[in-house]
GROMACS .gro file of C-alpha atoms in nm:
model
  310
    1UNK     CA    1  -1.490   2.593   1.611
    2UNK     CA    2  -1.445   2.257   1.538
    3UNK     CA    3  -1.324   2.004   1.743
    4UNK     CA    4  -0.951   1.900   1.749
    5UNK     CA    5  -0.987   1.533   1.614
    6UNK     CA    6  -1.224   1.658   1.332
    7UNK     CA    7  -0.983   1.928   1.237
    8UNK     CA    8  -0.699   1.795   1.268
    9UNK     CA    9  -0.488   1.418   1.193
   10UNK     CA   10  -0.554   1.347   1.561
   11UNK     CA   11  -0.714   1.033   1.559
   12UNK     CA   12  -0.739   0.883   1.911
   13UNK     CA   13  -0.674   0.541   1.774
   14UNK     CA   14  -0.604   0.320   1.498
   15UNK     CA   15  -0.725  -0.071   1.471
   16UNK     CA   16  -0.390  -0.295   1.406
   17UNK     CA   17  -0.566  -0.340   1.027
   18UNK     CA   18  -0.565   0.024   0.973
   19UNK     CA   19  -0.226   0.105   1.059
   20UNK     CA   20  -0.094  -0.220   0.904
   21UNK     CA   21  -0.285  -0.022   0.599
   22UNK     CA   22  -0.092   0.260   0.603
   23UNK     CA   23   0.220   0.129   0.744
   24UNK     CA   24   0.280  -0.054   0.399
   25UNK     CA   25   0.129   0.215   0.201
   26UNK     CA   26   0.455   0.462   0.329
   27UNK     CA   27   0.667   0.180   0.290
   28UNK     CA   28   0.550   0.122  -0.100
   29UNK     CA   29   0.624   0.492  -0.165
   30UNK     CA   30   0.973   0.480   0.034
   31UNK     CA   31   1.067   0.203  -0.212
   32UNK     CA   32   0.873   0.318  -0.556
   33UNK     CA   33   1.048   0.685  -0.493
   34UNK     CA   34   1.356   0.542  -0.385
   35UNK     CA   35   1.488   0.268  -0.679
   36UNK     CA   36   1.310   0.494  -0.947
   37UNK     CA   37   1.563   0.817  -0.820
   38UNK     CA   38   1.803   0.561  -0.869
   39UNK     CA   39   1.681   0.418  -1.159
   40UNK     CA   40   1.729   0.743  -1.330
   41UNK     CA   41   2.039   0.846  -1.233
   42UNK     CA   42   2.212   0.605  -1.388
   43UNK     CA   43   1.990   0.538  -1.690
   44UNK     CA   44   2.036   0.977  -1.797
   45UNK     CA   45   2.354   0.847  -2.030
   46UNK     CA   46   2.070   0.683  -2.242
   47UNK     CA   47   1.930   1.006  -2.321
   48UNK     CA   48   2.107   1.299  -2.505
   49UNK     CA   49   2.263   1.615  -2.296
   50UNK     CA   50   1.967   1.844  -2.377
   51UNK     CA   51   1.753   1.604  -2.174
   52UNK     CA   52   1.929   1.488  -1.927
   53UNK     CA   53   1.833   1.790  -1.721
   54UNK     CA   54   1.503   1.688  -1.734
   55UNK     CA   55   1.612   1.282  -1.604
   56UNK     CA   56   1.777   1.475  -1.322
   57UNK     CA   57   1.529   1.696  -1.204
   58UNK     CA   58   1.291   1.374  -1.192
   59UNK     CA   59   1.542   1.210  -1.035
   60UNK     CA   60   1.556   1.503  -0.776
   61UNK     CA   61   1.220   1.491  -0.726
   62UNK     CA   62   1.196   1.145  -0.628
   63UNK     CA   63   1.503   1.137  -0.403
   64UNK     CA   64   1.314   1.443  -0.207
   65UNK     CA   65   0.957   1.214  -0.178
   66UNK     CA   66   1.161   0.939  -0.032
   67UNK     CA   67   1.334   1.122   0.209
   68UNK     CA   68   1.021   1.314   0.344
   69UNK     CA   69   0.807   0.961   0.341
   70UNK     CA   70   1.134   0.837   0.546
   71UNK     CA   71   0.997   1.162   0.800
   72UNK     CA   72   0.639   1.041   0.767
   73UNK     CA   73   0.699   0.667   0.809
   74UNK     CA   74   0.900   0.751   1.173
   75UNK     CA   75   0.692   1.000   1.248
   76UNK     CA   76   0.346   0.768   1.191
   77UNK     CA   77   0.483   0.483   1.405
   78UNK     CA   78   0.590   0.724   1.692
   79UNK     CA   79   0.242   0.866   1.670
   80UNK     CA   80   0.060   0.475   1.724
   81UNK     CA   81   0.310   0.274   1.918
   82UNK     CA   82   0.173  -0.096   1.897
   83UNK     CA   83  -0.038  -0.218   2.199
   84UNK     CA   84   0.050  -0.516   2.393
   85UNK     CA   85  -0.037  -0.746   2.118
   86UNK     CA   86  -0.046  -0.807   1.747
   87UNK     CA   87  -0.441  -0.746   1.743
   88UNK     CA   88  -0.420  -0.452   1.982
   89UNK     CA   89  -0.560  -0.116   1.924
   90UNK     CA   90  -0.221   0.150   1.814
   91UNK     CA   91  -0.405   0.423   2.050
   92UNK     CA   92  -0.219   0.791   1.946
   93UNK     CA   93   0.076   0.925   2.190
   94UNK     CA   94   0.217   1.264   2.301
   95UNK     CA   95   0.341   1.278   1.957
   96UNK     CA   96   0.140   1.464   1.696
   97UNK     CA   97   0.109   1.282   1.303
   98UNK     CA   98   0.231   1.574   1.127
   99UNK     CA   99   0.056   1.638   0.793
  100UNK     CA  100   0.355   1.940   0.757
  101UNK     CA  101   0.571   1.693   0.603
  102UNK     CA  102   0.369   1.635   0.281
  103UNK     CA  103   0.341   2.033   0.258
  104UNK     CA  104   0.788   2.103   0.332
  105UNK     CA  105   0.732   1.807   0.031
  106UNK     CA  106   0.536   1.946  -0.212
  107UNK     CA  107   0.655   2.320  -0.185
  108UNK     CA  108   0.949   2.170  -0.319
  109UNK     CA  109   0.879   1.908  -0.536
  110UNK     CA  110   0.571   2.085  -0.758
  111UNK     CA  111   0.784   2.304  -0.885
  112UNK     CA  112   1.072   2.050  -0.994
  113UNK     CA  113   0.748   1.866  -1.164
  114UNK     CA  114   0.693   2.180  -1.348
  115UNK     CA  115   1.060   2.220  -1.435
  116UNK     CA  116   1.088   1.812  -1.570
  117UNK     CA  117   0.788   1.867  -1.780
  118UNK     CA  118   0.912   2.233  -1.960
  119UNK     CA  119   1.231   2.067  -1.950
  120UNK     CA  120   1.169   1.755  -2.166
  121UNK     CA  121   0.967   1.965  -2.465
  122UNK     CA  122   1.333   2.099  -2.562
  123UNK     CA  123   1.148   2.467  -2.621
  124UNK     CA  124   1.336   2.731  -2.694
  125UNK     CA  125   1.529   2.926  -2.392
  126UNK     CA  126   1.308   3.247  -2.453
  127UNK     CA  127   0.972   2.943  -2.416
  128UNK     CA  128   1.080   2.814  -2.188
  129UNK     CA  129   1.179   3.076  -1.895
  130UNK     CA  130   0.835   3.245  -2.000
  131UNK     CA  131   0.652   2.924  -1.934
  132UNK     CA  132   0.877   2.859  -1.585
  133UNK     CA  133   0.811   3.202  -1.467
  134UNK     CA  134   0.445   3.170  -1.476
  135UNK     CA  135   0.409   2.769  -1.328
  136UNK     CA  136   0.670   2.794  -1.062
  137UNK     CA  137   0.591   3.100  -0.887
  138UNK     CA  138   0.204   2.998  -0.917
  139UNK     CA  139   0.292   2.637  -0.788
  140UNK     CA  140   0.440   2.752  -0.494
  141UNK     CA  141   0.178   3.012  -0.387
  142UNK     CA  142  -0.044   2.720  -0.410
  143UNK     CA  143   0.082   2.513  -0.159
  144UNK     CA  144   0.171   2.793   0.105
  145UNK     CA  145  -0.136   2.928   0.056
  146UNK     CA  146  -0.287   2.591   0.154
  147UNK     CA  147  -0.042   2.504   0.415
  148UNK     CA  148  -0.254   2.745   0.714
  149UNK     CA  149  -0.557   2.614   0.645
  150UNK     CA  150  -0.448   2.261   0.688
  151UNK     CA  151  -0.322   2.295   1.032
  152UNK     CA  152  -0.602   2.534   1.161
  153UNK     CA  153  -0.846   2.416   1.376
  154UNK     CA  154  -1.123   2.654   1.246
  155UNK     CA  155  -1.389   2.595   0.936
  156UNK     CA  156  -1.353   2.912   0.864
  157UNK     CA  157  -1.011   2.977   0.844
  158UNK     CA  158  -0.979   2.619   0.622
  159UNK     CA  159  -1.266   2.750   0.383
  160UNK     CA  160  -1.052   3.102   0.328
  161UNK     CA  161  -0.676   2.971   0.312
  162UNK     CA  162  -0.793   2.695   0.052
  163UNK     CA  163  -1.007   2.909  -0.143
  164UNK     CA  164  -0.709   3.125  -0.172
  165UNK     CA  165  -0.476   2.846  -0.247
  166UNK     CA  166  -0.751   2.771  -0.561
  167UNK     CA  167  -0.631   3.064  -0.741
  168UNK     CA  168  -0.317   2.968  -0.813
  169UNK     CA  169  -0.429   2.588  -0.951
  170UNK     CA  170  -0.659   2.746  -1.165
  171UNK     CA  171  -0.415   2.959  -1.316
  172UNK     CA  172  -0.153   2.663  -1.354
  173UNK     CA  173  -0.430   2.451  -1.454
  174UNK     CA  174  -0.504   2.764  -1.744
  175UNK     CA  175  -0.116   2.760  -1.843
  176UNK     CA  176  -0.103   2.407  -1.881
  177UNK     CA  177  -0.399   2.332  -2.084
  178UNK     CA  178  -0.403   2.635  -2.277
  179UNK     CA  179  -0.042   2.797  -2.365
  180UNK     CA  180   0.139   2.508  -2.313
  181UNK     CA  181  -0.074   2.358  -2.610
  182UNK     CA  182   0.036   2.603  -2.850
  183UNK     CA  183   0.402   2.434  -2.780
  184UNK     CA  184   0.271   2.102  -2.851
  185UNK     CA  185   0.272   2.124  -3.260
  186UNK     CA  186   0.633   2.198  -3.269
  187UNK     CA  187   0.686   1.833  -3.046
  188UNK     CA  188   0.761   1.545  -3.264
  189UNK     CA  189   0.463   1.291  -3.348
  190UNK     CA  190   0.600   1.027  -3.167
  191UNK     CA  191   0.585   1.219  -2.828
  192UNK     CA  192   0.249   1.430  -2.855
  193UNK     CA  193   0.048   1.161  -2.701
  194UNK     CA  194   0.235   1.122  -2.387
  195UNK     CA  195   0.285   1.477  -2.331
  196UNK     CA  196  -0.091   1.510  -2.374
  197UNK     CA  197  -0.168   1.215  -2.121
  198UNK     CA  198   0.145   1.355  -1.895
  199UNK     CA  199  -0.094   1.673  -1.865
  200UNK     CA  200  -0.347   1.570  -1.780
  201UNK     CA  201  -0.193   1.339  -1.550
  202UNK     CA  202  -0.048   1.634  -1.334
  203UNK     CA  203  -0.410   1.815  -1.340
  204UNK     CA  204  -0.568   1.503  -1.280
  205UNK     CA  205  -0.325   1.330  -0.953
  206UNK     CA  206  -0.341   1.718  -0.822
  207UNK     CA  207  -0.736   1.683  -0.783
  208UNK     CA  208  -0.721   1.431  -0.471
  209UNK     CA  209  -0.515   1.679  -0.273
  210UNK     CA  210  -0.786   1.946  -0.216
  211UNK     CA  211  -1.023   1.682  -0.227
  212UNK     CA  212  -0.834   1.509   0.089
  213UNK     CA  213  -0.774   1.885   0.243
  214UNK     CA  214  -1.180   1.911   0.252
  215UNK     CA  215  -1.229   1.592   0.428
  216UNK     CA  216  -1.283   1.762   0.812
  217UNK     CA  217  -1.489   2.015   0.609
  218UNK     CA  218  -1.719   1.789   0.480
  219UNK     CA  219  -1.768   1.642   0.843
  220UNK     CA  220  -1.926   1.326   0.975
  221UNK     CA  221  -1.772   1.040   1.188
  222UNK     CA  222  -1.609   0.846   0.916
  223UNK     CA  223  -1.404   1.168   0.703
  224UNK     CA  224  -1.324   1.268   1.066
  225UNK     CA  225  -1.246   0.923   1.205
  226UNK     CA  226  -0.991   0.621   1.120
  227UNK     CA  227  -1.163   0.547   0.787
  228UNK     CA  228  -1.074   0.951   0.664
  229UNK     CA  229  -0.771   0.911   0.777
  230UNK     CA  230  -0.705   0.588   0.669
  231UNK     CA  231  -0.868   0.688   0.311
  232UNK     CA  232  -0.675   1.021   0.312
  233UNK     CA  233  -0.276   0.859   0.376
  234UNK     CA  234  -0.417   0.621   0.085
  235UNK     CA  235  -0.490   0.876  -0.149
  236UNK     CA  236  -0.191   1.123  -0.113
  237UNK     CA  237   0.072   0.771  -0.137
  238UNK     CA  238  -0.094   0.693  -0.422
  239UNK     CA  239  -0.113   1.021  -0.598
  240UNK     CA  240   0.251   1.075  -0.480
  241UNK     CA  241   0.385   0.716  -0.666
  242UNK     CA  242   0.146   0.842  -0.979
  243UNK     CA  243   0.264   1.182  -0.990
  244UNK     CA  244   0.627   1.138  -0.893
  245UNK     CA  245   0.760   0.815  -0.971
  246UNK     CA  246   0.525   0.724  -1.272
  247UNK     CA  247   0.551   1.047  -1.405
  248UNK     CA  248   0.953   1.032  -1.361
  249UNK     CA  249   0.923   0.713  -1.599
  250UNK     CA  250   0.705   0.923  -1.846
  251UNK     CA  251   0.964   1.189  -1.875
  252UNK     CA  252   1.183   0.913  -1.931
  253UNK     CA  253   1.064   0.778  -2.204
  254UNK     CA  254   0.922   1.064  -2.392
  255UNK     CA  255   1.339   1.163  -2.361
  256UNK     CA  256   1.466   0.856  -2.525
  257UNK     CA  257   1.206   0.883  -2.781
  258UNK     CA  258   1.321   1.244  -2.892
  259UNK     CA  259   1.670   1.120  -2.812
  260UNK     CA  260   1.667   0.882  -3.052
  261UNK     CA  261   1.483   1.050  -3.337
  262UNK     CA  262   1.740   1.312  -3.294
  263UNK     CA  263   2.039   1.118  -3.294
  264UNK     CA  264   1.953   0.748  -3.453
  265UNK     CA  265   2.286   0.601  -3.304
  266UNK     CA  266   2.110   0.580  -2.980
  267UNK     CA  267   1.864   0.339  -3.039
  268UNK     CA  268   2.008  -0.028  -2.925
  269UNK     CA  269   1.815  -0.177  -3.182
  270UNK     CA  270   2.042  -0.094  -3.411
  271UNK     CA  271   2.345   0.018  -3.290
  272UNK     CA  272   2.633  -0.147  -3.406
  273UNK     CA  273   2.852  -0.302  -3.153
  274UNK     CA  274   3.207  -0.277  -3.176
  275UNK     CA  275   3.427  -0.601  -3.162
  276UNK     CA  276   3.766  -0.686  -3.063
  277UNK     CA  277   3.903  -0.636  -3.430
  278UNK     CA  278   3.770  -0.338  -3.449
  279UNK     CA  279   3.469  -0.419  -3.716
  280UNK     CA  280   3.107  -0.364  -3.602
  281UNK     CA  281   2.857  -0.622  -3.502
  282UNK     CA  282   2.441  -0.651  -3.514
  283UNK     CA  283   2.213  -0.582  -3.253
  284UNK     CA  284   2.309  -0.876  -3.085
  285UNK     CA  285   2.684  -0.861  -3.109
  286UNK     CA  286   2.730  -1.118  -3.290
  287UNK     CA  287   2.880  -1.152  -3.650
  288UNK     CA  288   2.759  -1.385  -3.938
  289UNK     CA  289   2.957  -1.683  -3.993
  290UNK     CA  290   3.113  -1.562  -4.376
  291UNK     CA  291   3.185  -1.239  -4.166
  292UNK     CA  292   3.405  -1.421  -3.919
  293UNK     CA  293   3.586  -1.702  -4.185
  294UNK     CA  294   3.639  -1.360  -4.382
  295UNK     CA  295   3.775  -1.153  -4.111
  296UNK     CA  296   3.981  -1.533  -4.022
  297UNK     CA  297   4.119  -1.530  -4.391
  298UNK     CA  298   4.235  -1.172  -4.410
  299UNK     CA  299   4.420  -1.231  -4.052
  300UNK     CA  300   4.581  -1.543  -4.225
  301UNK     CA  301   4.662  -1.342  -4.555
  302UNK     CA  302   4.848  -1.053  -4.405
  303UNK     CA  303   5.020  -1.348  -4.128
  304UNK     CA  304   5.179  -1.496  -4.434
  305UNK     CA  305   5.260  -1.200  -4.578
  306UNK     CA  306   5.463  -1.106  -4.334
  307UNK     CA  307   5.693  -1.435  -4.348
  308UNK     CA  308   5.791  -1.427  -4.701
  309UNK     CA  309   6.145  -1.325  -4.776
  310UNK     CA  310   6.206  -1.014  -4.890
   0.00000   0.00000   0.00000
């Protein structure tokens, strides 16, 4: 059995540059998951309808991080109360850090992930249920399955649960590198790329969660002390602004690509404005000069017109 602090997010005590660390590290993700939810909202008009799904559900997905980093952020500052000074030590209260947030958090949002990303390749409906049904189910086995041995104060019983929770990721990790290529040639040039990198983002940012979940495994007085801790709030904020927000933008952009290959209209560059007359301008919305003293003279032609006697 190990001993509570080692197994658990109990640290006795925090120096005032450790939680000034991760003070503004939650309050970075509040504000990166925050503005890029709304961000997205009201940039999905840019897009066309068969995407927008795909702007909401990263949208979504954002809007959920924020509000559980909100539960983290109060919860972390009721945990280490400041001392009687600026310099003092924030020494840990009756009130447990709870590490259940992140997990209430990802049970919902790694699926949504999944969801964006099928979402955004435009497959077919037939492709793209087949696909959901085997990442969604698998994503959240994962994280339950992973969820028992993070709050368990026994080796043991950490060792099994995330061993068990390693099944699932390799599967998802198999369905995402291997039949979700075979989807990729049908995917427009343009888009390939990202959709590649956007892959191997997701397999990538998910490798410092168990990584983090091993650190009272792996033992010692700093990946059981402040410095773990410290280390291990860095890692997940990060990961979460990588593999939420950034990703969001991704999903973004790989949508107004294939939106405006699709429909050409869409792309501002050349769009034509329309002007109070009714004729259509450049990119800038502005008309040439023999434009405008034409458009003048045929106003001035059909004024006269309409003066002479009949």
């Amino acid at each position: 059995m190990m001993s509570l602090n080692a197994a658990s997010a109990d640290i006795p005590s925090l120096s005032a540059t450790s939680y000034a660390t991760v003070y503004n590290l939650f309050s970075l993700v509040i504000a990166s998951m925050l503005f890029t939810a709304l961000f997205l909202l009201f940039s999905q008009r840019q897009v066309t309808p068969r995407y927008r799904n795909a702007i909401v559900v990263s949208a979504i997905v954002c809007g959920i991080a924020a509000y559980h980093y909100f539960r983290i952020f109060n919860n972390f500052e009721a945990s280490y109360p400041p001392g009687a000074t600026v310099d003092s030590v924030h020494e840990l209260s009756n009130v447990r850090f709870n590490e259940g947030y992140r997990y209430v958090d990802w049970l919902l949002t790694v699926p949504l992930l999944l969801i964006e990303t099928v979402a955004v390749m435009a497959l077919t409906r037939g492709e793209s249920k087949s696909l959901l049904v085997k990442l969604v189910p698998a994503s959240a086995l994962m994280i339950v399955l992973g969820y028992p041995g993070e709050i368990s104060l026994d080796t043991s019983t950490r060792l099994i649960w995330g061993t068990l929770s390693t099944i699932p990721f390799l599967y998802l990790l198999y369905v995402l590198f291997v039949e979700l290529s075979k989807s990729l040639d049908r995917q427009p040039p343009e888009v390939v790329h990202t959709i590649k990198m956007l892959r191997l983002a997701l397999v990538g940012l998910w490798g410092v969660y168990p990584i983090a979940y091993l650190f009272p495994i792996l033992g010692g007085d700093f990946f059981t002390g402040e410095g773990g801790f410290v280390l291990k709030q860095a890692g997940y904020s990060i990961a979460d602004i990588l593999a939420k927000a950034a990703f969001g933008l991704a999903i973004y952009k790989v949508a107004r690509v294939k939106s405006r290959l699709e429909d050409p209209s869409r792309d501002e560059e050349h769009a034509a404005v329309p002007t109070v007359d009714g004729h259509a301008s450049g990119s800038n919305g502005a008309r040439s000069a023999d434009e405008r003293v034409a458009a003048a003279g045929a106003v001035n032609g059909r004024a006269a017109s309409s003066r002479r006697p009949a």
